[in-house]
PDB file of C-alpha atoms in Angstrom:
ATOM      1  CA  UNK A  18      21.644  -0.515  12.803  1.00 93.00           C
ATOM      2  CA  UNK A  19      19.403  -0.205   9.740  1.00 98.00           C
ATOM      3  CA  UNK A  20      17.504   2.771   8.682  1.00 98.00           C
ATOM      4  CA  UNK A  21      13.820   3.134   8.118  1.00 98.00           C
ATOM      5  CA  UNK A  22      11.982   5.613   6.416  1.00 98.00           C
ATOM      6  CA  UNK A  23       8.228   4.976   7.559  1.00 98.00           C
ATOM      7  CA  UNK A  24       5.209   6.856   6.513  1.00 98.00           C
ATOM      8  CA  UNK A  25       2.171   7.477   8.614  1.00 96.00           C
ATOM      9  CA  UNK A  26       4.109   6.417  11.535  1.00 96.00           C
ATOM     10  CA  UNK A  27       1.466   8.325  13.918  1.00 94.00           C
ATOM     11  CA  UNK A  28      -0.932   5.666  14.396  1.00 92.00           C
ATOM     12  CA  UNK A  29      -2.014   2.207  12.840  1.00 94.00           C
ATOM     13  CA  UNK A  30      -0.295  -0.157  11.541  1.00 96.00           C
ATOM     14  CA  UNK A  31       2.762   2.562  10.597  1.00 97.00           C
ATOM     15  CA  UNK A  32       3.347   3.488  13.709  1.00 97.00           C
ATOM     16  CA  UNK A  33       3.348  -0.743  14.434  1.00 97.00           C
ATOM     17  CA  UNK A  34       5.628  -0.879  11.623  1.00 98.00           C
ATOM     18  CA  UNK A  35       8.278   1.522  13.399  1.00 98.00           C
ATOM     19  CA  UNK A  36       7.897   0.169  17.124  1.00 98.00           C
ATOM     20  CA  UNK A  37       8.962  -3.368  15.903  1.00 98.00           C
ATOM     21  CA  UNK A  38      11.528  -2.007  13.687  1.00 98.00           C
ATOM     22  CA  UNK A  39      12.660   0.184  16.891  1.00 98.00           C
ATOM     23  CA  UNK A  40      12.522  -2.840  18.990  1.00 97.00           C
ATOM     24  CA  UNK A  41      14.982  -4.644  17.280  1.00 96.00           C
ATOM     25  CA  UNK A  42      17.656  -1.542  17.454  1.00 97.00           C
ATOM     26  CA  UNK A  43      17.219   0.323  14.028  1.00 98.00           C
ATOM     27  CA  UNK A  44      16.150   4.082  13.717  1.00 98.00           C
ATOM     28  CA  UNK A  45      13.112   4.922  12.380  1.00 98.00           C
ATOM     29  CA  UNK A  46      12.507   8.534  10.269  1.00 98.00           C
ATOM     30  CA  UNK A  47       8.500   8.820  10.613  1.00 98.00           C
ATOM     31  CA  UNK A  48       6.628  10.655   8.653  1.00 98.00           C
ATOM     32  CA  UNK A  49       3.535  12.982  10.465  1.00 97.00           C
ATOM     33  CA  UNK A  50       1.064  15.634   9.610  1.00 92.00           C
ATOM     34  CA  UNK A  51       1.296  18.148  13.035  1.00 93.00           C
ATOM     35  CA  UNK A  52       3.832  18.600  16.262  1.00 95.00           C
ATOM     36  CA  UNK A  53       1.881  16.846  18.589  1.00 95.00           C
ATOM     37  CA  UNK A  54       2.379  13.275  16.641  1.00 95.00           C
ATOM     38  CA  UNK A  55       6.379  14.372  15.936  1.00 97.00           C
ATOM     39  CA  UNK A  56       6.657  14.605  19.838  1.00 96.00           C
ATOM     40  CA  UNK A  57       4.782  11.538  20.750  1.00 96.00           C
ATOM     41  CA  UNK A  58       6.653   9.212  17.761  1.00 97.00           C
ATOM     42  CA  UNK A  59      10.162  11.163  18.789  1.00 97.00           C
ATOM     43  CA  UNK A  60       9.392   9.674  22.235  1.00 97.00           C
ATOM     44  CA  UNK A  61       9.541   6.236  21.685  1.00 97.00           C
ATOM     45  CA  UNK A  62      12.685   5.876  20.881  1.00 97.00           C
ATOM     46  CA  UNK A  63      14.889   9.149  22.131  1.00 96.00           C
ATOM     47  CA  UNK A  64      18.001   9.420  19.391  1.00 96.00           C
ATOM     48  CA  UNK A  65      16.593   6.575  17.400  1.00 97.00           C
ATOM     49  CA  UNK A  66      13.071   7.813  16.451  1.00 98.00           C
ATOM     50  CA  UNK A  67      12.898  10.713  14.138  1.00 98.00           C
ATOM     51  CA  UNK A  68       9.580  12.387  12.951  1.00 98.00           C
ATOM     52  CA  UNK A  69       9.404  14.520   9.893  1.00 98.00           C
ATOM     53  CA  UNK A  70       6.430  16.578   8.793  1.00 97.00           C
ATOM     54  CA  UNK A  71       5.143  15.529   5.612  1.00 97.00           C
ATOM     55  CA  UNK A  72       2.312  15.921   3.055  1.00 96.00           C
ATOM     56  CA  UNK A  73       2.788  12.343   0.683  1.00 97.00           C
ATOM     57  CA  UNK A  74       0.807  14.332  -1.897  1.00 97.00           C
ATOM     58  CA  UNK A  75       3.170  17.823  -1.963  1.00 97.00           C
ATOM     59  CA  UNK A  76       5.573  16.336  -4.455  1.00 95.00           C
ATOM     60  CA  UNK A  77       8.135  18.822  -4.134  1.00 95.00           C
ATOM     61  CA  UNK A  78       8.092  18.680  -0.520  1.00 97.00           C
ATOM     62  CA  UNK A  79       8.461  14.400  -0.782  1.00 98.00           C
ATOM     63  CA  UNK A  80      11.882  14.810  -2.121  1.00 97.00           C
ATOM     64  CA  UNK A  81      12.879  17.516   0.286  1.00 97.00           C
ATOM     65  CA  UNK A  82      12.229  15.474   3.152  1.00 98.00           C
ATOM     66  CA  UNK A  83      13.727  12.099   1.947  1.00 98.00           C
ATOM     67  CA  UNK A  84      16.875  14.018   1.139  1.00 97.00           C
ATOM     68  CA  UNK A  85      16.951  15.531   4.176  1.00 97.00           C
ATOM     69  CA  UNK A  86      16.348  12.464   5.977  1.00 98.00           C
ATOM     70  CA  UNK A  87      19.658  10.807   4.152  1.00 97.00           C
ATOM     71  CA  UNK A  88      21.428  13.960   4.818  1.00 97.00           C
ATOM     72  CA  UNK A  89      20.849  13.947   8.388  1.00 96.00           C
ATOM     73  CA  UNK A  90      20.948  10.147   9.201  1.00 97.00           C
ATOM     74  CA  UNK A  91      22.564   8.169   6.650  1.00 97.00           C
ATOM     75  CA  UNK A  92      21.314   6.078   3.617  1.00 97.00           C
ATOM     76  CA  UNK A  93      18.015   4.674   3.947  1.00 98.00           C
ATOM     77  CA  UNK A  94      17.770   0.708   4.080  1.00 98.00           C
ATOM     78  CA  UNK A  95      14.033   0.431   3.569  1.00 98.00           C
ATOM     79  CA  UNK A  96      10.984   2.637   2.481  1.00 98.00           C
ATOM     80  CA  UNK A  97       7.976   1.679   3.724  1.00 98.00           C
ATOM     81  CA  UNK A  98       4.717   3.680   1.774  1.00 98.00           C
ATOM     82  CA  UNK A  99       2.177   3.024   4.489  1.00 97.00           C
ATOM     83  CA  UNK A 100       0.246   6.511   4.971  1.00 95.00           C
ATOM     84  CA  UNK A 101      -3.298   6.417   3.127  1.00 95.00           C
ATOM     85  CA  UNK A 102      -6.791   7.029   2.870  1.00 94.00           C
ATOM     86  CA  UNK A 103      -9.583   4.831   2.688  1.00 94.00           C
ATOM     87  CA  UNK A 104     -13.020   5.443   0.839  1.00 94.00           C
ATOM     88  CA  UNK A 105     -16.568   4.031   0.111  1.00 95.00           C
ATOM     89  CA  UNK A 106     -19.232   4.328  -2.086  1.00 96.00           C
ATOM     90  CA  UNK A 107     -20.746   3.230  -5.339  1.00 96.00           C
ATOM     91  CA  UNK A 108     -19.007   4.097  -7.791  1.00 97.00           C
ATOM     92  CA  UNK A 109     -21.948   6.018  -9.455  1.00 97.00           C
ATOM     93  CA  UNK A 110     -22.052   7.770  -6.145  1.00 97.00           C
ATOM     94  CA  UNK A 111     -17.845   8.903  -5.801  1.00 97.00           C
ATOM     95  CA  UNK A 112     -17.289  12.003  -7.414  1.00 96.00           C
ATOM     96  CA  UNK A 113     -14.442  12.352 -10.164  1.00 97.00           C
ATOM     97  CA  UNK A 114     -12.724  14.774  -7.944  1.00 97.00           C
ATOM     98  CA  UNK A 115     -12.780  12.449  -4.863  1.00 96.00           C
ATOM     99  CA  UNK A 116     -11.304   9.549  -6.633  1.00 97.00           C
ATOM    100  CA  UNK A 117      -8.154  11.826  -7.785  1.00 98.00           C
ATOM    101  CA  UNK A 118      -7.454  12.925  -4.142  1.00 97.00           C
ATOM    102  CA  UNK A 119      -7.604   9.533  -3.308  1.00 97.00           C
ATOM    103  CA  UNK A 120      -5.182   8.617  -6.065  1.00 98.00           C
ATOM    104  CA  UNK A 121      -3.060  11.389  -4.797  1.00 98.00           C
ATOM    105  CA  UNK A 122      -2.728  10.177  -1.102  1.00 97.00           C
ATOM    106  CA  UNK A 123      -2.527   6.227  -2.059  1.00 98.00           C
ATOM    107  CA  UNK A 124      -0.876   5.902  -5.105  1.00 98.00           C
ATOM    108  CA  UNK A 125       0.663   9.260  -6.431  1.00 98.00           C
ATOM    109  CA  UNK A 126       1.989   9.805  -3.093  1.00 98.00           C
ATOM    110  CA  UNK A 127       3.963   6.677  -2.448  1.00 98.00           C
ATOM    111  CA  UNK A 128       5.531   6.886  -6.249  1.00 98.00           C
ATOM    112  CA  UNK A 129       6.930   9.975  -5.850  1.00 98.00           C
ATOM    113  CA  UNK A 130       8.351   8.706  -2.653  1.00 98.00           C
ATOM    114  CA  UNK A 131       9.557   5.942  -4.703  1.00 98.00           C
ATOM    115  CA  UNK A 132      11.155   7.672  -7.278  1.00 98.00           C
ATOM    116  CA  UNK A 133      12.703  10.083  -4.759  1.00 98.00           C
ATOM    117  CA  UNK A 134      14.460   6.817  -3.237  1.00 98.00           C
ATOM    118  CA  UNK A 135      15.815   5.144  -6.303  1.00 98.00           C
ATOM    119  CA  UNK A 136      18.912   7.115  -6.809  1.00 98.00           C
ATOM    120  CA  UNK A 137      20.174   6.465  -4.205  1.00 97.00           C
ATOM    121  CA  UNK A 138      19.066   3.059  -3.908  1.00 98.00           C
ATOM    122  CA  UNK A 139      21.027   2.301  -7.218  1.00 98.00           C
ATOM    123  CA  UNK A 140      23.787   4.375  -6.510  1.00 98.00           C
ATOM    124  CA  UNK A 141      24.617   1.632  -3.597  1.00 98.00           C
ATOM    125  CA  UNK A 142      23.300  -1.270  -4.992  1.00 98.00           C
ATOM    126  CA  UNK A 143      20.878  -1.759  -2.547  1.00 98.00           C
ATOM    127  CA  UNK A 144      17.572  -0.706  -0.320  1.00 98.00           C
ATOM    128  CA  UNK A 145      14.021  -2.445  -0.037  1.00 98.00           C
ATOM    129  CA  UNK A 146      10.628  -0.692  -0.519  1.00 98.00           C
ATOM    130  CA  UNK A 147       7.608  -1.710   1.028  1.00 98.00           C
ATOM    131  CA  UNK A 148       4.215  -1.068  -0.236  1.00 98.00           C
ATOM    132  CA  UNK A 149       1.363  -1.559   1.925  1.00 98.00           C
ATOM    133  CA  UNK A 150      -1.484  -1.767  -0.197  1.00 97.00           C
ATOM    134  CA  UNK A 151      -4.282  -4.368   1.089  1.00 97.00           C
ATOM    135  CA  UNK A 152      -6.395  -7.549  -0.023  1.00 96.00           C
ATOM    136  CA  UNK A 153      -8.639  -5.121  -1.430  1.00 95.00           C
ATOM    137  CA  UNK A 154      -6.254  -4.332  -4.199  1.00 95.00           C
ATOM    138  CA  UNK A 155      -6.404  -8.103  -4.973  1.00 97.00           C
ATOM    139  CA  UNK A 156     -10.111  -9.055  -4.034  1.00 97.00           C
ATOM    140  CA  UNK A 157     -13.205  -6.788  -5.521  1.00 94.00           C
ATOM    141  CA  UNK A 158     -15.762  -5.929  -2.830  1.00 93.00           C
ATOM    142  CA  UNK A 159     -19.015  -3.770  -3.715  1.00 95.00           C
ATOM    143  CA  UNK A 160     -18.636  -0.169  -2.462  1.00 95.00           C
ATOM    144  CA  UNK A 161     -14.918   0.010  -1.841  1.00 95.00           C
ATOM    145  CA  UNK A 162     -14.184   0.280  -5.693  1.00 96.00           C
ATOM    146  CA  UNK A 163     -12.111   3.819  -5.917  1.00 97.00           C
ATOM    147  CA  UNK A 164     -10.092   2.600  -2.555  1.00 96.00           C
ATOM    148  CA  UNK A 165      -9.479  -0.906  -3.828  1.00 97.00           C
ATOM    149  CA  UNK A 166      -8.535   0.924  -7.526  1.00 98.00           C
ATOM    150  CA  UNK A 167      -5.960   2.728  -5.518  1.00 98.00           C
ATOM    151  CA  UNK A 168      -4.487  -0.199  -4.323  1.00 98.00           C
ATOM    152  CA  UNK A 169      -4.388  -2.238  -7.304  1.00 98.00           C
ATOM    153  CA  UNK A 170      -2.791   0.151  -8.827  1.00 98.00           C
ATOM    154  CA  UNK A 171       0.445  -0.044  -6.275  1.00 98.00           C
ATOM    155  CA  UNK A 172       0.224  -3.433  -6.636  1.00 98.00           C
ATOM    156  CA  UNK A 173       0.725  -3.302 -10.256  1.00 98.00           C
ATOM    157  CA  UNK A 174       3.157  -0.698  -9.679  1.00 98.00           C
ATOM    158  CA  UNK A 175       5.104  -2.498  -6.744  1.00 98.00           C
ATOM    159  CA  UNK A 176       5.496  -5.611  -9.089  1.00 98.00           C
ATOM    160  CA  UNK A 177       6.420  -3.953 -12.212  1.00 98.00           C
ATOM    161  CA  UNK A 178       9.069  -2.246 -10.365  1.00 98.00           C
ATOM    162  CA  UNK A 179      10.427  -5.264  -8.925  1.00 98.00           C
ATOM    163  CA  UNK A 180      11.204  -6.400 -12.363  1.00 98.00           C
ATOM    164  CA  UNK A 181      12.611  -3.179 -13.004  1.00 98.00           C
ATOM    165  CA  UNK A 182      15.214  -2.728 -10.087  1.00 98.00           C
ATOM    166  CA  UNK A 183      16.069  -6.731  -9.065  1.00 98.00           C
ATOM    167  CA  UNK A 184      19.022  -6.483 -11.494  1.00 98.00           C
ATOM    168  CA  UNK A 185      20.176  -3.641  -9.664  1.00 98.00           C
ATOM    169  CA  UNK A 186      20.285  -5.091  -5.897  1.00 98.00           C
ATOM    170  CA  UNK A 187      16.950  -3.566  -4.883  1.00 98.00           C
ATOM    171  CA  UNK A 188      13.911  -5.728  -3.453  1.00 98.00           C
ATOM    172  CA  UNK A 189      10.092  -5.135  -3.358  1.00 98.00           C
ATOM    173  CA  UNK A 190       7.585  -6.286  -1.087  1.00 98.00           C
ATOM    174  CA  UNK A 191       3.623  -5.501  -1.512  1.00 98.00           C
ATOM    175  CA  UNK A 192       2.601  -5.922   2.226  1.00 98.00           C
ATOM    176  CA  UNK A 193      -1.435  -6.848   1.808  1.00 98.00           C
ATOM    177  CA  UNK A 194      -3.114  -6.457   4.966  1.00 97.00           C
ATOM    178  CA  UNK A 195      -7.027  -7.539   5.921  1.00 95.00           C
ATOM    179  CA  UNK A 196      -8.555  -6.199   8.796  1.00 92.00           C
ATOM    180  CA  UNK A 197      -6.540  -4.361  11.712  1.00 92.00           C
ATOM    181  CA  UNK A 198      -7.884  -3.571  14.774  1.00 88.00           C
ATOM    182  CA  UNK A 199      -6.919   0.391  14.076  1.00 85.00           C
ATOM    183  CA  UNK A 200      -8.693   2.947  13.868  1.00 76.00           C
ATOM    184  CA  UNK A 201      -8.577   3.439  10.383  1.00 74.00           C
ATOM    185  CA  UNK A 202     -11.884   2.846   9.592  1.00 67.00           C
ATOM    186  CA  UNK A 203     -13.092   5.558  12.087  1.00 62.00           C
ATOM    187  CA  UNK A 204     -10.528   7.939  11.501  1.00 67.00           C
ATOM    188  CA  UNK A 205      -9.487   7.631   8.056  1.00 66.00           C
ATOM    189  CA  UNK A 206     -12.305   6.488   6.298  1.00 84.00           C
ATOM    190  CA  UNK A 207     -14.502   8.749   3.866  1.00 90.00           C
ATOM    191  CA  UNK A 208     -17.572   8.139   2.261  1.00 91.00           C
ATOM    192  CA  UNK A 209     -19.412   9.107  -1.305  1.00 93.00           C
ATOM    193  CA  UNK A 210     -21.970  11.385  -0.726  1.00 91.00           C
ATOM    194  CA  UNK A 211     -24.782  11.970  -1.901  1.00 93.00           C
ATOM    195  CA  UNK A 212     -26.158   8.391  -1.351  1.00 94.00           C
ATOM    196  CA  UNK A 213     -28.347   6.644  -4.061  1.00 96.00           C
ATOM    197  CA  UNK A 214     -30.809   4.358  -2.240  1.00 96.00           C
ATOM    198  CA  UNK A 215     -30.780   1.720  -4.913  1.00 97.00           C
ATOM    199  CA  UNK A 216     -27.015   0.829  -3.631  1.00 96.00           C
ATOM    200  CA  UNK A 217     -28.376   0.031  -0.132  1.00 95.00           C
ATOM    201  CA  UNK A 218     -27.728  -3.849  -0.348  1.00 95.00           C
ATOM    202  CA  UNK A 219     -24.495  -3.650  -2.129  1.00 95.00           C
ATOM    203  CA  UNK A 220     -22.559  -0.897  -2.096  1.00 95.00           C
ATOM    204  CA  UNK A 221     -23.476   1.210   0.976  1.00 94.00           C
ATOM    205  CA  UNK A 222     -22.827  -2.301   3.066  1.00 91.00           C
ATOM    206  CA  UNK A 223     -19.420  -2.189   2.702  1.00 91.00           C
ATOM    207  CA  UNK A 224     -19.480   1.034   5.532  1.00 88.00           C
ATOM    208  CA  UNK A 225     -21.621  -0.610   7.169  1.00 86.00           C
ATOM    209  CA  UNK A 226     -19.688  -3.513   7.395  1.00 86.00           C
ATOM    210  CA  UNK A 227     -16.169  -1.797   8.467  1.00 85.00           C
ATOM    211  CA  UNK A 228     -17.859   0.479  10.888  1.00 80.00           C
ATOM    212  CA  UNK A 229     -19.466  -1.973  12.379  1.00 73.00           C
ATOM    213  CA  UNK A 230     -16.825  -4.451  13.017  1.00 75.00           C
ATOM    214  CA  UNK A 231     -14.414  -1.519  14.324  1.00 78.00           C
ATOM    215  CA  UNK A 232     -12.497  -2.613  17.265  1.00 76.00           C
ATOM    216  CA  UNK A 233     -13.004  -6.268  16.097  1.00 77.00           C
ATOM    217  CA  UNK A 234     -11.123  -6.669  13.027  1.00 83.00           C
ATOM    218  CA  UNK A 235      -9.288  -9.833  12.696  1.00 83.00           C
ATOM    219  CA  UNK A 236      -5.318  -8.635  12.653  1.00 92.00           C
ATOM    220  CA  UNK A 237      -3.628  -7.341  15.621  1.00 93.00           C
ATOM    221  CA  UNK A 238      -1.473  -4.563  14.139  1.00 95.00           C
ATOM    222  CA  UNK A 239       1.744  -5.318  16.502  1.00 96.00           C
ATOM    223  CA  UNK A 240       1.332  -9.150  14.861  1.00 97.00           C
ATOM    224  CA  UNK A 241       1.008  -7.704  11.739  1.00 97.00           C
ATOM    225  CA  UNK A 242       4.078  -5.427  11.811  1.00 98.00           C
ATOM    226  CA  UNK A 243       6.350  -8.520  13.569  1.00 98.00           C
ATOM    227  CA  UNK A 244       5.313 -10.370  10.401  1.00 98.00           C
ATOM    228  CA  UNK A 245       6.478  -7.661   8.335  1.00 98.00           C
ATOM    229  CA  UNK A 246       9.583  -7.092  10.131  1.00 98.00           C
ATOM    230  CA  UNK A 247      10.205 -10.920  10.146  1.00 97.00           C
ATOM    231  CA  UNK A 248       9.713 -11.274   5.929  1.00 98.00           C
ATOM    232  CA  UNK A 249      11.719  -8.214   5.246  1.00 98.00           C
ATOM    233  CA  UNK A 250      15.052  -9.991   6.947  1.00 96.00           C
ATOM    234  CA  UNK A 251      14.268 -13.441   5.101  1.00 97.00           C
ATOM    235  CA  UNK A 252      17.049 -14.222   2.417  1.00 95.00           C
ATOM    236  CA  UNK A 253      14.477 -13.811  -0.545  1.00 97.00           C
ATOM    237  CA  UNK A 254      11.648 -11.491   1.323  1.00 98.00           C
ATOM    238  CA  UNK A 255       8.010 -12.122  -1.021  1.00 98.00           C
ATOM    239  CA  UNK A 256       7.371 -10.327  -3.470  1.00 98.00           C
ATOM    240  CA  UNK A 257       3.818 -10.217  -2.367  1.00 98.00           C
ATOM    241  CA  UNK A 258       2.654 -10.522   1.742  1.00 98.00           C
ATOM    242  CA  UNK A 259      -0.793 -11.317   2.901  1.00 98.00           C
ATOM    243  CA  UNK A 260      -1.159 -10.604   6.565  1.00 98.00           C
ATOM    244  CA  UNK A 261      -4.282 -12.129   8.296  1.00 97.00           C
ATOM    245  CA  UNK A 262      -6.911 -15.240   7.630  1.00 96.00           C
ATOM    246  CA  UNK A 263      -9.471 -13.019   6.478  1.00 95.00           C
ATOM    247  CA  UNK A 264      -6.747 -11.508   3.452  1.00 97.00           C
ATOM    248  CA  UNK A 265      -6.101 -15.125   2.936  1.00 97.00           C
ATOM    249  CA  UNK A 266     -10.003 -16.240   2.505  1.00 97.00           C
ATOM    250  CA  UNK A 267     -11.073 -13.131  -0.253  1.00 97.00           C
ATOM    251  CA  UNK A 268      -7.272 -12.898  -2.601  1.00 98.00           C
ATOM    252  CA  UNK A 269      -7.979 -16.995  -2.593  1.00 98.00           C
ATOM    253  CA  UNK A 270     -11.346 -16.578  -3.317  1.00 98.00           C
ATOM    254  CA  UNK A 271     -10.884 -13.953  -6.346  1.00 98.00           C
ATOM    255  CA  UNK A 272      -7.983 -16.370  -7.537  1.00 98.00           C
ATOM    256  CA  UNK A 273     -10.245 -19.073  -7.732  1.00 98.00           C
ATOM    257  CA  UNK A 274     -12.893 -17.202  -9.461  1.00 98.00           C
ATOM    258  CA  UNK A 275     -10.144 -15.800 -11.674  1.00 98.00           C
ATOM    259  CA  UNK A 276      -8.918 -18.910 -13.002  1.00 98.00           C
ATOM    260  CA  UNK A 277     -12.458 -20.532 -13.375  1.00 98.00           C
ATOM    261  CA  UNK A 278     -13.428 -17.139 -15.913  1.00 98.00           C
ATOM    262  CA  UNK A 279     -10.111 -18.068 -17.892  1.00 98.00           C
ATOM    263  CA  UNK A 280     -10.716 -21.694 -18.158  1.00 98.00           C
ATOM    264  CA  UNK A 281     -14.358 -21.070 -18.647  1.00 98.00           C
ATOM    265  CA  UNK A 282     -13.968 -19.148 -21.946  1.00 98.00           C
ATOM    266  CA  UNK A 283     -10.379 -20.111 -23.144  1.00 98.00           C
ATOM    267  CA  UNK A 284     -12.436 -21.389 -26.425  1.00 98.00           C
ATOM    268  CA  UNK A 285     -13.392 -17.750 -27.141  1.00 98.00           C
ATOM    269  CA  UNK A 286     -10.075 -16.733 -25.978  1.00 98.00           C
ATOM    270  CA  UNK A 287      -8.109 -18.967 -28.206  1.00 97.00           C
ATOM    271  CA  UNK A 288     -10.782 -18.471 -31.223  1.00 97.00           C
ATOM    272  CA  UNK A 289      -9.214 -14.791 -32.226  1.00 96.00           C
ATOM    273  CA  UNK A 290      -5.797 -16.578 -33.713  1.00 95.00           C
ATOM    274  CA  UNK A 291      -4.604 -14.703 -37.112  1.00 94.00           C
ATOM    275  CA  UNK A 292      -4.233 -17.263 -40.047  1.00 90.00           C
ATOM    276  CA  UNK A 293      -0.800 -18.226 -40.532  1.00 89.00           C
ATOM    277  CA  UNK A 294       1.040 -14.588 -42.120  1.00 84.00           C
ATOM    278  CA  UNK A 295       1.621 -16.191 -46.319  1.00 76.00           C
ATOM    279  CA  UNK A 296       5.161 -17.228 -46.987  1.00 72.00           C
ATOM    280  CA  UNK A 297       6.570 -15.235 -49.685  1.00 66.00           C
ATOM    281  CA  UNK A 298       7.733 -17.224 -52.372  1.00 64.00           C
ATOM    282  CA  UNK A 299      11.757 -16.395 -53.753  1.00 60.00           C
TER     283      UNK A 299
END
């Protein structure tokens, strides 16, 4: 039996995450915000589903809780940073102090969980963590520019630490998800305001867009979390997971356009080479 350590296991693709892990005979320690989600979560599984109350951004309380979690059930196997926030707006329109709580929530929160699991992932050699981040931490998309900073940001961080901690036993996986039929976008999603009219074709369609699509986004969530599930027990797991066609259409898209900008101006790029550094003579 493996342990999980899930967070945001109270709805969403979390709480997908910890059913399928469930499923296949592993405990699960959720992570929740109030009583009523512990009870429901600690229900699913009776002696094999634990909820814990937790705050991702209360640093302090991040490593009390993951401590307690191994001191009550045993070395965690895998972290999984799944609780966050999601946000839109023009970017002229997002306030300085919005975009650092959503920092807080999607990226500060899940590195202090990280950092809180690393000792004792090197102590034994071993452990996975799981970042769910999304293709808009891959693919730009007018008006979702503070949320998609977020996640680009724990991409960058989930690869850089892969490099960091292979040697040591310890795998990585950046889970990027399109659209789940959750209810993320109604529940969890905030908005810039005020509104500046002049964004009304670009950025303030990107609310429009989510809203009005809820309930028929592409990805089943139970699909999405068997997927997960099913690349996490793979020999060599990815380092990087796209889950649904739509994630698959916009990160190959922004490739595409990525490599035509390099090849498109690798004259300019190539035209900044130093002279040869002088020889000094003996």
């Amino acid at each position: 039996m493996l342990n999980w350590f899930v967070t945001g296991v109270s709805s969403g693709l979390g709480r997908a995450i910890a059913k399928a892990a469930l499923a296949g005979g592993d405990q699960v320690i959720g992570t929740v915000r109030c009583q009523a989600d512990a009870e429901a979560f600690t229900a699913l599984a009776p002696g094999r589903a634990h909820a814990m109350k937790l705050d991702v951004t209360d640093e302090a309380a991040v490593g009390v809780v993951w401590r307690t979690a191994e001191q009550l059930f045993g070395p965690m196997d895998y972290l999984v940073n799944n609780a966050g926030r999601g946000f839109t707006g023009a970017i002229e329109e997002t306030s300085l102090e919005d975009a650092r709580a959503l920092f807080e929530v999607n990226l500060f929160g899940p590195m202090a969980l990280i950092k809180s699991a690393l000792p004792s992932f090197r102590a034994r050699r071993s452990g996975h963590i799981v970042n769910v981040t999304s293709v808009s931490g891959l693919a730009a998309w007018h008006g979702t520019a503070l949320y998609g900073a977020t996640k680009f940001a724990l991409e960058c961080l989930g690869r850089t630490l892969a490099q960091e901690v292979a040697p040591l036993g310890i795998k990585v996986t950046n889970v990027a998800p399109g659209g789940l039929r959750t209810a993320f976008s109604a529940e969890r999603l905030a908005g810039a305001e005020p509104t500046i009219a002049d964004y009304a074709e670009t950025a303030h369609l990107a609310r429009a867009t989510l809203q009005g699509h809820l309930g028929a986004e592409p990805g089943d969530p139970d699909r999405a979390a068997a997927a997960i599930v099913s690349a996490l027990a793979a020999p060599e797991p990815p380092l990087l997971l796209l889950l649904g066609d739509d994630a698959l259409k916009y990160a190959t898209a922004e490739f595409a356009m990525l490599e035509g900008e390099i090849v498109r101006w690798q004259d300019l790029t190539l035209a900044i080479a130093a002279e040869p550094a002088a020889v000094a003579a003996e």
